[in-house]
Amino acid sequence: MTIATAIIKGTPVFGRMFSVDKSTGLEEINAWPALMIMASFIWLAVAGLLGLVMPATQMFDLDSGHFYTTLTLHGAALAFPFSFQLMVGVGLHRSGGCVGKPITGWLPAMCFITMNLGAALLTVAVLMGFKVSLIVMFPLPLVGAQMGIWSMNTVILGFTGIYLVLACMILLYPLLGLSMLFFGKKRQDLVLSERSLNDPGMLGMTLSALTLLIAGLPLVVVGTTLLLALYGVIPMSMAAWAAEPVVFQYVFFIFAHNLMEAMALMVSSAMYATLPLYLADGTRKLFSDKLANTALWILLLTSVTSFLHHFITSYPAQPAALSYWGNIMSWGTGIGAAISIFTVLATIWQHGLRAEPGIIAVLLGWALYILDGASAMVTSNVAWAYVLHGTMWQSGHTMTVILAMSLMWMGVLYHHYPVITGRKLDPALGTWFVRLFTVGGFGAAIAMLAGGAAGMPRRFADWNQEGWMVYGHMIMIFGVILGASFVVYAYNLLQSRDLNEALGQRVGAT
Amino acid sequence: MLDFLFSGWGAFWVTMAMLLPFAGMFWYVIHRKSVVDSGPGTTPPAAMSRLEGYWLTAVFVIFVTINLASLRFMPIMATAHAATGGVPVQEVELAATSWKYEMSTREVEAGKPVRFSGRAMDTQHGFAVYHPDGRMLFTMLMMPGVSKATSVVRTFTEPGTYKIRCLEYCGIAHHGMKDELTVVKSKAAT
């Protein structure tokens, strides 16, 4: 038994959901992924509860400090240790099965430790008063310490946590993914569904790992410099360049924007791999691999520099030419999405679909991602950026992209769950999960976009003016529905039945 | 019509206009091919290729049209016109610090362009101006340490009291960072 399997076994409640099936001989591609997926669901429980607290603090007029605490914790927990870690877990299991390589050794262990230890340290720092939002808002951490709102020790703790999380996302996970793809010996006994780099189901995973590594390296350099200065290893004067707000903000958004795009590439790839398995005529082929790959390449090439749209409203600090470039590239991602829409719908049209909960979750998550993409393109237009930037529109966009990818990964997990655990999920509960998530996800997204259209500010502890509270109520209602969908999904995992038992009952019934 | 389109609610309805046809097509294809008839499609490859061409052309044309139409509404254009138009520009210089604004003036005239030039003195701040009816007119992002002040040129057409809010999260009293701007009738008109 590996350490990962032992940790899962020793974890109450969640351990029961993800206990690894050792009878298949696939523990080497299942154990670490299962542990990461389990940890991601623990963070989801934390993030979900905090997400409901946010509108509740506004409705019941609680202390604004509670709102900003939950704002920071909810965003950070949802984006990184839940969504990203879920992607890493399911993605690594897929990679292992595609290339026949074990996920063992120090690299997956370090991925797990850095992500969860980092997120835990950040959580402690936030509970100690460090309220900086999901995107750090540099130089707010240092200004807050100077103003005495939180202590410098809290900044150091929070930065250490953020640094560990980033180390997992920028260095360890991409290196693990790439080393599995290009190095090591293939073991036939671990191959579940062999794929090459020409396959859209594999190409997106490779592009995603490279994007994270390349787009994230400048932030690693800046973050390392700052951290060394905070720990007193180098004098603060040597880190002055890294502490420049413009330097930090640009390297942060080169990474943060492309993190979301990398996750989109990864999940699109997983969708291209999963959809053919559910085609009614059994052809197991996309309408066109070439079109699917073209969509991935367009998404990659256009998204890399579209991060410039984050700074449109800082003109002339950001020159107009760069803002126009960010505008055009952002709409260019829409061309990739249009090709993707055609490929997916043409595939279903030509081959029919076995509408099982897993693939429907993937497709509805993808539809939510299309809504998010449309909202992102609109707010990246220079004219619209000036009436939407800083409003709830942006929060809606961020939340929707994370929810969309989470729904898609939960659908992909639904597909892979029997291979990992040897147990089967209940399709009726799966269908209820999909229904609730769809209503909650689309409803919350549209409510937040409407709030942004009405000028409702994001990250703002005073919704009760200008009639904005109506959007707050809608966000709360749809948030509760989303929460219910997660409860149904978790219940389904908890009461999953052994494959042999499920098969035996079905044979008995017939 | 275009004035509405490039407002906050215009953005919302354009997004819905992109979503709703997609959602309808998505539901139709999945329902038809998983519930009504999941058998192989009979559409010939040539017809699918034509459809692909029409779809991508339509998307491209819509995207280009929207972005070309938006050019007139980009504040950067107003700034360029103000610089070359020969009309005297009212200057409002502001410094944003946690959690207040220092402004060179809080009163401007309607009908004349106003240039807002803002700097953040400690951490990032925003400067969003809201119409008296609650609509957001524009926002600016100000980053500390940059050499050029963030700048927007805007011509107000209606007198009234306009609210100002910070839209960049700047700490525990961020929501309390607000101010007001009074737009009075043009002195030339009176």
XYZ file of C-alpha atoms in Angstrom:
700
model
C 0.000 0.000 0.000
C 1.387 3.438 -0.955
C 1.478 6.404 1.439
C -1.260 8.052 -0.609
C -3.558 5.044 -0.291
C -2.867 4.895 3.447
C -3.722 8.585 3.923
C -6.980 8.131 2.031
C -7.830 5.072 4.100
C -7.179 6.955 7.335
C -9.298 9.993 6.407
C -12.820 9.982 7.841
C -15.819 10.388 5.493
C -13.859 11.688 2.474
C -11.577 8.646 2.616
C -14.592 6.425 2.041
C -15.431 8.319 -1.135
C -12.023 7.809 -2.743
C -10.580 4.567 -1.362
C -8.406 3.109 -4.120
C -9.165 -0.232 -5.753
C -5.988 -2.288 -5.306
C -7.282 -5.367 -7.090
C -6.718 -4.020 -10.612
C -2.958 -3.474 -10.346
C -3.498 0.193 -11.234
C -2.675 1.632 -7.801
C 0.396 3.348 -9.268
C -1.734 5.583 -11.500
C -4.616 5.865 -9.034
C -3.264 6.496 -5.530
C -1.785 10.020 -5.726
C -4.515 11.269 -8.078
C -7.179 9.876 -5.718
C -5.528 11.586 -2.741
C -5.418 14.918 -4.586
C -9.046 14.564 -5.672
C -10.043 13.752 -2.088
C -8.158 16.793 -0.774
C -9.805 18.967 -3.429
C -13.247 17.924 -2.178
C -12.293 18.785 1.407
C -11.316 22.272 0.185
C -14.559 22.437 -1.795
C -16.509 21.879 1.418
C -14.578 24.754 3.028
C -14.917 27.032 -0.019
C -18.621 26.247 -0.433
C -19.491 27.153 3.150
C -17.451 30.362 2.935
C -19.139 31.198 -0.371
C -22.526 31.168 1.323
C -21.223 33.234 4.240
C -20.276 36.107 1.896
C -23.803 37.150 0.821
C -25.073 36.229 4.305
C -22.751 38.809 5.930
C -24.304 41.441 3.651
C -27.920 40.371 4.175
C -27.618 40.258 7.944
C -25.450 43.390 8.045
C -22.583 41.671 9.862
C -19.130 43.190 10.369
C -17.515 44.023 7.011
C -14.286 42.347 8.191
C -16.081 38.976 8.025
C -16.987 39.680 4.399
C -13.378 40.426 3.415
C -12.094 37.394 5.346
C -14.501 35.059 3.551
C -13.871 36.856 0.257
C -10.152 36.042 0.437
C -10.579 32.504 1.750
C -13.464 31.512 -0.540
C -11.727 32.722 -3.693
C -8.369 31.206 -2.814
C -9.825 27.842 -1.699
C -12.108 27.541 -4.715
C -9.525 28.481 -7.335
C -6.435 26.652 -6.146
C -6.766 23.736 -3.705
C -10.213 22.796 -5.034
C -10.400 23.522 -8.748
C -6.716 23.277 -9.674
C -6.077 20.284 -7.433
C -9.131 18.477 -8.841
C -7.738 19.117 -12.316
C -4.290 17.850 -11.280
C -5.759 14.698 -9.721
C -8.036 13.737 -12.589
C -5.530 14.984 -15.188
C -2.672 12.914 -13.760
C -4.821 9.802 -13.658
C -5.726 10.419 -17.325
C -2.079 11.056 -18.274
C -0.932 7.908 -16.509
C -3.527 5.836 -18.332
C -2.756 7.457 -21.697
C 1.028 7.001 -21.613
C 1.318 3.968 -19.313
C 3.590 5.601 -16.722
C 3.259 5.345 -12.932
C 2.510 8.437 -10.824
C 4.883 7.651 -8.000
C 7.981 9.085 -6.323
C 8.739 12.471 -4.814
C 7.220 14.675 -7.519
C 3.515 13.811 -6.983
C 4.137 13.803 -3.225
C 5.632 17.307 -3.403
C 2.729 18.470 -5.596
C 0.276 17.316 -2.940
C 2.242 18.722 -0.013
C 3.004 22.152 -1.518
C -0.579 22.714 -2.672
C -2.252 21.711 0.587
C 0.356 23.033 3.010
C 0.461 26.305 1.067
C -3.319 26.644 1.092
C -3.407 25.820 4.817
C -0.757 28.469 5.627
C -2.644 31.063 3.599
C -5.825 30.124 5.461
C -4.117 30.623 8.816
C -2.733 33.990 7.661
C -6.206 35.119 6.533
C -7.702 34.065 9.867
C -4.956 36.164 11.493
C -6.216 39.203 9.567
C -4.523 39.027 6.138
C -7.341 40.143 3.803
C -5.962 40.612 0.295
C -8.491 38.903 -2.030
C -7.840 36.029 -4.368
C -5.441 38.019 -6.544
C -3.253 39.481 -3.740
C -3.843 43.120 -4.884
C -0.138 43.892 -4.503
C 1.149 46.148 -2.859
C -1.867 45.870 -0.495
C -0.183 43.150 1.653
C 2.752 45.454 2.460
C 0.590 48.593 2.777
C -1.736 46.771 5.185
C 1.266 45.866 7.353
C 2.565 49.452 7.219
C -0.866 50.718 8.308
C -0.962 48.214 11.162
C -4.056 46.394 9.829
C -2.186 43.094 9.895
C 1.301 42.223 11.077
C 4.401 41.657 8.946
C 4.529 38.095 10.302
C 1.076 37.556 8.828
C 2.346 38.842 5.468
C 5.300 36.442 5.611
C 3.018 33.531 6.497
C 0.518 34.425 3.769
C 3.236 34.917 1.147
C 4.837 31.597 2.095
C 1.473 29.892 1.588
C 0.901 31.600 -1.760
C 4.457 30.748 -2.837
C 3.999 27.041 -2.060
C 0.708 26.955 -3.991
C 2.388 28.682 -6.940
C 5.347 26.276 -6.744
C 2.904 23.409 -7.216
C 1.075 25.051 -10.101
C 3.997 26.594 -11.982
C 6.836 24.150 -11.383
C 5.957 20.807 -9.843
C 2.757 19.894 -11.676
C 3.987 20.927 -15.164
C 7.294 19.131 -14.581
C 5.445 16.022 -13.452
C 3.117 16.136 -16.459
C 5.905 16.764 -18.956
C 8.212 14.140 -17.436
C 5.434 11.578 -17.761
C 4.822 12.538 -21.378
C 8.416 12.651 -22.600
C 10.518 10.555 -20.201
C 10.368 7.173 -18.502
C 9.492 3.764 -19.794
C 5.974 2.915 -20.848
C 4.419 0.006 -18.959
C 1.774 -1.811 -20.936
C 0.006 -2.971 -17.752
C -0.751 0.678 -16.887
C -2.087 1.710 -20.308
C -5.824 2.365 -20.194
C -6.309 4.279 -23.446
C -3.135 4.924 -25.418
C -2.886 8.364 -27.004
C -0.275 10.302 -29.000
C 0.378 14.047 -29.105
C -1.628 14.299 -32.353
C -4.692 13.318 -30.372
C -6.701 16.350 -29.127
C -7.219 14.397 -25.907
C -3.466 14.588 -25.303
C -2.395 17.792 -27.049
C -4.274 20.079 -24.648
C -2.609 18.453 -21.632
C 0.847 19.103 -23.082
C 0.059 22.684 -24.102
C -1.409 23.316 -20.668
C 1.709 22.112 -18.818
C 3.981 24.192 -21.059
C 1.777 27.283 -20.651
C 1.866 27.052 -16.849
C 5.621 26.588 -16.803
C 6.485 29.358 -19.270
C 3.858 31.948 -18.249
C 4.544 31.322 -14.567
C 8.348 31.509 -14.485
C 8.541 35.332 -14.252
C 6.209 35.199 -11.236
C 8.398 32.522 -9.640
C 11.433 34.816 -10.025
C 9.576 37.818 -8.547
C 7.979 35.723 -5.787
C 11.285 34.078 -4.831
C 13.015 37.462 -4.632
C 10.261 38.908 -2.431
C 10.170 35.884 -0.171
C 13.949 35.869 0.288
C 13.763 39.544 1.275
C 10.841 38.940 3.654
C 12.810 36.161 5.374
C 15.866 38.456 5.563
C 18.048 36.243 3.335
C 18.690 39.187 0.996
C 18.391 42.883 1.864
C 15.071 44.525 0.991
C 16.943 46.921 -1.338
C 17.837 43.958 -3.562
C 14.145 43.078 -3.845
C 12.987 46.641 -4.558
C 12.559 45.915 -8.265
C 10.299 42.933 -7.504
C 8.238 44.971 -5.060
C 7.372 47.539 -7.745
C 3.574 47.289 -8.094
C 3.729 47.417 -11.903
C 6.293 44.593 -12.037
C 4.328 42.413 -9.633
C 0.955 43.104 -11.256
C 2.146 42.339 -14.790
C 3.967 39.108 -13.931
C 1.037 38.087 -11.744
C -1.516 38.518 -14.519
C 0.712 36.983 -17.212
C 0.509 33.897 -15.008
C -2.983 34.172 -13.493
C -4.671 34.833 -16.831
C -2.794 32.009 -18.516
C -3.484 29.715 -15.560
C -7.163 29.926 -16.420
C -6.385 29.416 -20.119
C -4.132 26.447 -19.299
C -6.909 24.920 -17.228
C -9.286 25.519 -20.150
C -6.861 23.800 -22.538
C -6.565 20.872 -20.157
C -10.293 20.439 -19.659
C -11.051 20.915 -23.369
C -8.579 18.152 -24.022
C -10.296 15.930 -21.464
C -13.640 16.675 -23.124
C -12.272 15.782 -26.577
C -11.049 12.507 -25.079
C -14.248 11.690 -23.174
C -16.953 12.662 -25.690
C -16.061 9.965 -28.268
C -16.468 7.270 -25.591
C -20.158 8.182 -25.274
C -21.090 8.307 -28.954
C -24.180 6.235 -29.651
C -22.848 4.555 -32.794
C -19.657 3.378 -31.080
C -17.313 5.069 -33.589
C -15.291 6.666 -30.730
C -14.124 9.451 -33.073
C -14.503 13.216 -33.040
C -16.019 14.895 -36.109
C -12.499 16.141 -36.906
C -9.309 15.796 -34.866
C -7.736 18.487 -37.021
C -10.468 21.014 -36.153
C -10.247 20.112 -32.455
C -6.469 20.608 -32.464
C -6.840 23.891 -34.389
C -9.221 25.171 -31.686
C -6.655 24.303 -28.992
C -3.811 26.022 -30.850
C -5.902 29.166 -31.497
C -6.913 29.292 -27.839
C -3.264 28.974 -26.800
C -1.860 31.547 -29.230
C -4.530 34.182 -28.649
C -4.770 33.790 -24.903
C -1.068 34.149 -24.088
C -1.035 37.912 -24.663
C -4.697 38.671 -24.018
C -3.884 39.183 -20.306
C -3.289 42.831 -21.258
C -7.056 43.363 -21.014
C -6.676 43.387 -17.202
C -5.050 46.843 -17.406
C -7.149 48.602 -20.062
C -8.566 51.119 -17.583
C -5.112 52.172 -16.391
C -4.440 54.138 -19.623
C -1.988 55.741 -20.271
C 0.032 53.752 -17.690
C -0.684 50.878 -20.083
C -0.277 52.277 -23.609
C -3.407 52.195 -25.774
C -1.735 49.929 -28.332
C -1.306 47.187 -25.726
C -4.940 47.566 -24.658
C -6.104 47.205 -28.289
C -3.880 44.135 -28.609
C -5.421 42.630 -25.481
C -8.876 43.442 -26.900
C -8.204 41.787 -30.265
C -6.509 38.696 -28.822
C -9.344 38.211 -26.316
C -11.883 38.157 -29.141
C -9.528 35.853 -31.030
C -10.082 33.238 -28.322
C -13.733 33.372 -29.420
C -12.718 32.054 -32.855
C -11.143 29.039 -31.118
C -14.349 28.621 -29.105
C -16.450 28.809 -32.303
C -14.381 26.008 -33.865
C -14.732 24.011 -30.665
C -18.531 24.540 -30.659
C -18.753 23.285 -34.235
C -16.547 20.254 -33.532
C -18.490 19.138 -30.455
C -21.973 19.648 -31.894
C -21.036 18.151 -35.287
C -19.600 15.096 -33.495
C -22.847 14.559 -31.587
C -24.957 15.292 -34.678
C -23.113 12.747 -36.819
C -22.740 9.962 -34.257
C -25.507 10.333 -31.644
C -24.935 10.487 -27.890
C -25.417 8.126 -24.945
C -26.601 10.763 -22.488
C -25.094 9.485 -19.230
C -24.608 11.881 -16.278
C -20.801 12.052 -16.620
C -20.736 13.207 -20.230
C -23.749 15.484 -19.748
C -21.892 17.145 -16.844
C -18.881 17.609 -19.136
C -21.038 19.105 -21.910
C -23.017 21.396 -19.596
C -19.782 22.538 -17.941
C -18.507 23.321 -21.405
C -21.724 25.267 -22.186
C -21.184 27.265 -18.976
C -17.619 27.869 -20.137
C -18.979 29.258 -23.433
C -21.177 31.705 -21.467
C -18.135 32.666 -19.454
C -16.087 33.107 -22.613
C -18.721 35.457 -24.061
C -18.735 37.532 -20.860
C -14.913 37.602 -20.859
C -14.742 38.782 -24.470
C -17.284 41.534 -23.825
C -15.419 42.884 -20.801
C -12.136 42.730 -22.758
C -13.436 45.178 -25.324
C -11.841 48.559 -24.530
C -15.180 50.446 -24.533
C -16.980 47.947 -22.312
C -13.974 47.531 -19.995
C -14.516 51.121 -18.800
C -18.085 50.355 -17.653
C -17.496 46.831 -16.333
C -14.016 46.659 -14.849
C -14.063 46.341 -11.081
C -17.741 45.402 -11.007
C -19.460 42.151 -10.123
C -19.165 41.268 -13.829
C -15.526 40.349 -13.210
C -16.364 38.280 -10.140
C -19.045 36.535 -12.199
C -16.488 35.804 -14.913
C -13.908 34.417 -12.462
C -16.444 32.333 -10.564
C -18.026 31.010 -13.760
C -14.776 29.902 -15.356
C -13.883 28.009 -12.164
C -17.359 26.496 -11.864
C -17.448 25.537 -15.540
C -14.118 23.755 -15.356
C -15.053 22.128 -12.061
C -18.289 20.765 -13.535
C -16.367 19.424 -16.524
C -13.747 17.790 -14.292
C -16.448 16.357 -12.033
C -18.022 14.876 -15.185
C -14.662 13.442 -16.262
C -14.184 12.098 -12.722
C -17.614 10.474 -12.959
C -16.255 8.611 -15.985
C -12.961 7.601 -14.341
C -14.338 6.922 -10.851
C -14.973 3.163 -11.361
C -11.379 2.656 -12.604
C -9.923 4.494 -9.610
C -12.085 3.054 -6.843
C -13.664 -0.088 -8.302
C -17.056 1.319 -7.425
C -19.999 2.576 -9.438
C -21.980 5.779 -9.001
C -25.756 5.997 -9.041
C -26.916 7.504 -12.372
C -30.133 8.913 -10.820
C -28.105 10.898 -8.270
C -25.682 11.835 -11.062
C -28.567 13.268 -13.080
C -29.776 15.285 -10.060
C -26.277 16.640 -9.538
C -26.139 17.793 -13.153
C -29.590 19.427 -12.980
C -28.877 21.287 -9.748
C -25.398 22.361 -10.833
C -26.719 23.643 -14.159
C -29.470 25.720 -12.536
C -27.143 26.971 -9.776
C -24.142 27.596 -12.043
C -25.964 29.394 -14.863
C -28.194 31.252 -12.388
C -25.319 32.508 -10.239
C -23.311 33.468 -13.338
C -26.165 35.455 -14.900
C -27.049 37.095 -11.551
C -23.447 38.246 -11.089
C -23.174 39.503 -14.668
C -26.440 41.423 -14.194
C -25.077 42.896 -10.961
C -21.982 44.025 -12.858
C -24.120 45.507 -15.636
C -25.939 47.508 -12.940
C -22.597 48.828 -11.656
C -22.468 46.675 -8.495
C -18.829 46.709 -7.328
C -16.949 43.465 -6.727
C -15.060 42.757 -3.454
C -17.299 45.323 -1.759
C -18.845 44.870 1.676
C -21.790 47.206 1.169
C -24.265 45.842 -1.376
C -27.244 47.512 0.253
C -27.372 50.601 -1.988
C -28.554 51.467 -5.515
C -30.831 48.394 -5.424
C -27.872 45.996 -5.668
C -29.099 43.740 -2.883
C -31.532 42.094 -5.305
C -28.503 40.618 -7.119
C -27.093 39.616 -3.722
C -30.291 37.673 -2.993
C -30.160 35.994 -6.400
C -26.496 35.056 -5.885
C -27.415 33.588 -2.481
C -30.338 31.551 -3.866
C -28.366 30.133 -6.786
C -25.385 29.585 -4.462
C -27.570 27.420 -2.201
C -28.682 25.406 -5.258
C -25.027 24.988 -6.267
C -24.216 23.884 -2.730
C -27.052 21.332 -2.924
C -25.577 19.951 -6.159
C -22.221 19.399 -4.436
C -23.962 17.652 -1.535
C -25.710 15.323 -4.004
C -22.391 14.600 -5.757
C -20.668 13.898 -2.443
C -23.559 11.674 -1.306
C -23.282 9.752 -4.563
C -19.558 9.206 -3.904
C -20.281 8.131 -0.329
C -22.872 5.518 -1.207
C -21.168 4.229 -4.375
C -21.371 0.477 -4.689
C -18.767 -2.119 -5.506
C -18.738 -2.826 -9.246
C -19.235 -6.553 -8.750
C -22.126 -5.956 -6.358
C -23.769 -3.498 -8.788
C -23.266 -5.909 -11.669
C -24.606 -8.831 -9.629
C -27.768 -6.913 -8.732
C -28.316 -5.960 -12.352
C -27.861 -9.575 -13.501
C -30.210 -10.686 -10.721
C -32.777 -8.126 -11.779
C -32.720 -9.279 -15.361
C -29.128 52.481 -29.805
C -25.319 52.234 -29.873
C -25.149 54.428 -26.743
C -27.148 51.761 -24.915
C -25.182 48.910 -26.491
C -21.904 50.150 -25.045
C -23.270 50.656 -21.532
C -23.212 48.073 -18.724
C -26.649 46.697 -19.598
C -25.744 46.739 -23.285
C -22.827 44.455 -22.419
C -25.231 42.160 -20.562
C -27.651 41.852 -23.464
C -24.862 41.355 -26.017
C -23.555 38.499 -23.847
C -27.060 37.021 -23.659
C -27.422 37.465 -27.428
C -24.312 35.323 -27.844
C -25.408 32.766 -25.222
C -29.048 32.204 -26.123
C -28.640 31.045 -29.770
C -25.782 28.795 -28.631
C -27.872 27.397 -25.755
C -30.790 26.728 -28.125
C -28.555 24.986 -30.662
C -26.786 23.033 -27.900
C -30.075 21.815 -26.381
C -31.539 20.955 -29.808
C -28.536 18.886 -30.935
C -28.181 16.991 -27.653
C -31.920 16.352 -27.249
C -32.338 15.324 -30.884
C -29.320 13.014 -30.950
C -29.683 11.424 -27.533
C -33.446 11.247 -26.987
C -35.308 11.562 -30.331
C -32.927 9.677 -32.622
C -29.456 8.669 -31.496
C -28.659 6.929 -34.770
C -25.848 8.093 -37.077
C -26.489 11.420 -38.809
C -27.233 11.423 -42.525
C -25.885 14.903 -43.291
C -23.340 14.542 -46.137
C -19.752 15.668 -45.381
C -19.945 18.407 -48.050
C -22.983 19.916 -46.299
C -21.162 19.787 -42.940
C -18.175 21.557 -44.484
C -20.454 24.276 -45.904
C -22.115 24.654 -42.510
C -18.715 24.969 -40.861
C -17.741 27.697 -43.326
C -20.999 29.634 -42.812
C -20.733 29.339 -39.009
C -17.136 30.533 -38.772
C -17.735 33.352 -41.275
C -20.794 34.530 -39.324
C -18.862 34.470 -36.029
C -15.948 36.392 -37.572
C -18.212 39.043 -39.120
C -20.163 39.522 -35.861
C -16.977 39.829 -33.805
C -15.410 42.374 -36.192
C -18.646 44.404 -36.459
C -19.056 44.664 -32.678
C -15.466 45.771 -32.181
C -15.558 48.311 -35.008
C -18.807 49.747 -33.620
C -17.175 50.078 -30.203
C -14.374 52.350 -31.455
C -16.463 55.527 -31.015
C -17.159 54.603 -27.385
C -13.596 54.007 -26.281
C -12.599 56.704 -23.749
C -9.175 56.717 -25.352
C -10.848 58.219 -28.450
C -12.397 60.987 -26.310
C -8.949 61.707 -24.918
C -7.527 61.990 -28.427
C -10.383 64.287 -29.518
C -9.872 66.474 -26.442
C -6.208 66.824 -27.282
C -6.872 67.886 -30.878
C -10.351 69.443 -30.719
C -9.373 72.943 -29.598
C -12.070 72.973 -26.881
C -10.808 74.018 -23.435
C -10.606 71.001 -21.170
C -11.522 71.186 -17.472
C -8.815 69.496 -15.441
C -9.563 67.422 -12.327
C -6.463 66.070 -10.658
C -6.921 63.518 -7.943
C -4.827 61.526 -5.531
C -6.284 58.306 -4.113
C -5.077 57.088 -0.743
C -6.608 54.592 1.684
C -9.546 55.393 1.919
C -10.222 58.831 0.461
C -9.697 61.032 -2.571
C -7.989 64.388 -2.703
C -9.354 66.261 -5.724
C -8.312 69.576 -7.217
C -12.012 70.401 -7.664
C -15.313 68.666 -7.058
C -17.336 70.814 -9.415
C -17.268 70.782 -13.216
C -19.412 72.220 -15.978
C -21.704 70.194 -18.185
C -21.051 70.273 -21.910
C -17.295 70.767 -21.640
C -14.778 67.950 -21.641
C -13.289 67.074 -18.249
C -9.935 65.330 -17.942
C -9.626 63.232 -14.790
C -5.976 62.502 -13.978
C -5.500 60.192 -11.018
C -2.669 58.695 -9.035
C -2.695 56.049 -6.319
C -0.523 57.083 -3.406
C -0.274 53.815 -1.431
C -1.924 50.737 -2.907
C -4.114 50.171 -5.979
C -7.317 52.205 -6.108
C -10.163 52.773 -8.519
C -12.075 55.903 -9.440
C -15.531 55.093 -10.771
C -18.056 57.800 -11.569
C -21.762 56.937 -11.273
C -24.588 58.912 -12.905
C -27.220 60.217 -10.435
C -29.572 57.460 -11.752
C -27.113 54.776 -10.536
C -25.462 53.857 -13.871
C -21.708 53.549 -13.855
C -20.255 55.937 -16.458
C -16.609 54.906 -16.332
C -13.912 53.629 -14.018
C -10.157 54.104 -13.834
C -7.533 51.766 -12.371
C -4.709 53.555 -10.573
C -1.513 51.749 -9.676
C 1.068 53.286 -7.331
C 4.520 53.971 -8.679
C 3.650 54.527 -12.325
C 5.152 57.561 -14.041
C 1.965 58.674 -15.841
C -1.319 59.448 -14.111
C -4.280 57.338 -15.198
C -6.455 59.562 -17.324
C -9.962 59.664 -18.800
C -11.684 62.499 -20.648
C -15.456 62.709 -20.258
C -18.039 65.289 -21.230
C -21.016 65.347 -18.847
C -24.302 66.284 -20.457
C -26.558 66.448 -17.373
C -26.070 68.537 -14.245
C -26.402 66.707 -10.955
C -24.530 65.013 -8.135
C -22.436 62.101 -9.368
C -21.171 59.478 -6.942
C -17.569 58.342 -6.952
C -16.533 54.908 -5.690
C -13.299 52.933 -5.490
C -13.688 49.690 -7.453
C -10.267 48.187 -6.703
C -10.202 46.279 -3.426
C -7.910 48.293 -1.152
C -8.408 46.859 2.338
C -10.884 46.654 5.147
C -12.570 50.032 4.555
C -12.595 49.755 0.754
C -16.399 50.019 0.619
C -16.220 53.333 2.482
C -13.925 54.960 -0.063
C -16.347 57.276 -1.872
C -16.832 60.883 -2.824
C -19.045 63.118 -4.955
C -18.686 65.244 -8.051
C -21.107 68.069 -8.816
C -21.828 68.813 -12.450
C -23.307 72.281 -12.927
C -24.900 73.865 -15.976
C -22.418 75.371 -18.400
C -21.694 78.973 -17.455
C -21.633 79.862 -21.150
C -25.217 78.538 -21.513
C -26.492 80.624 -18.586
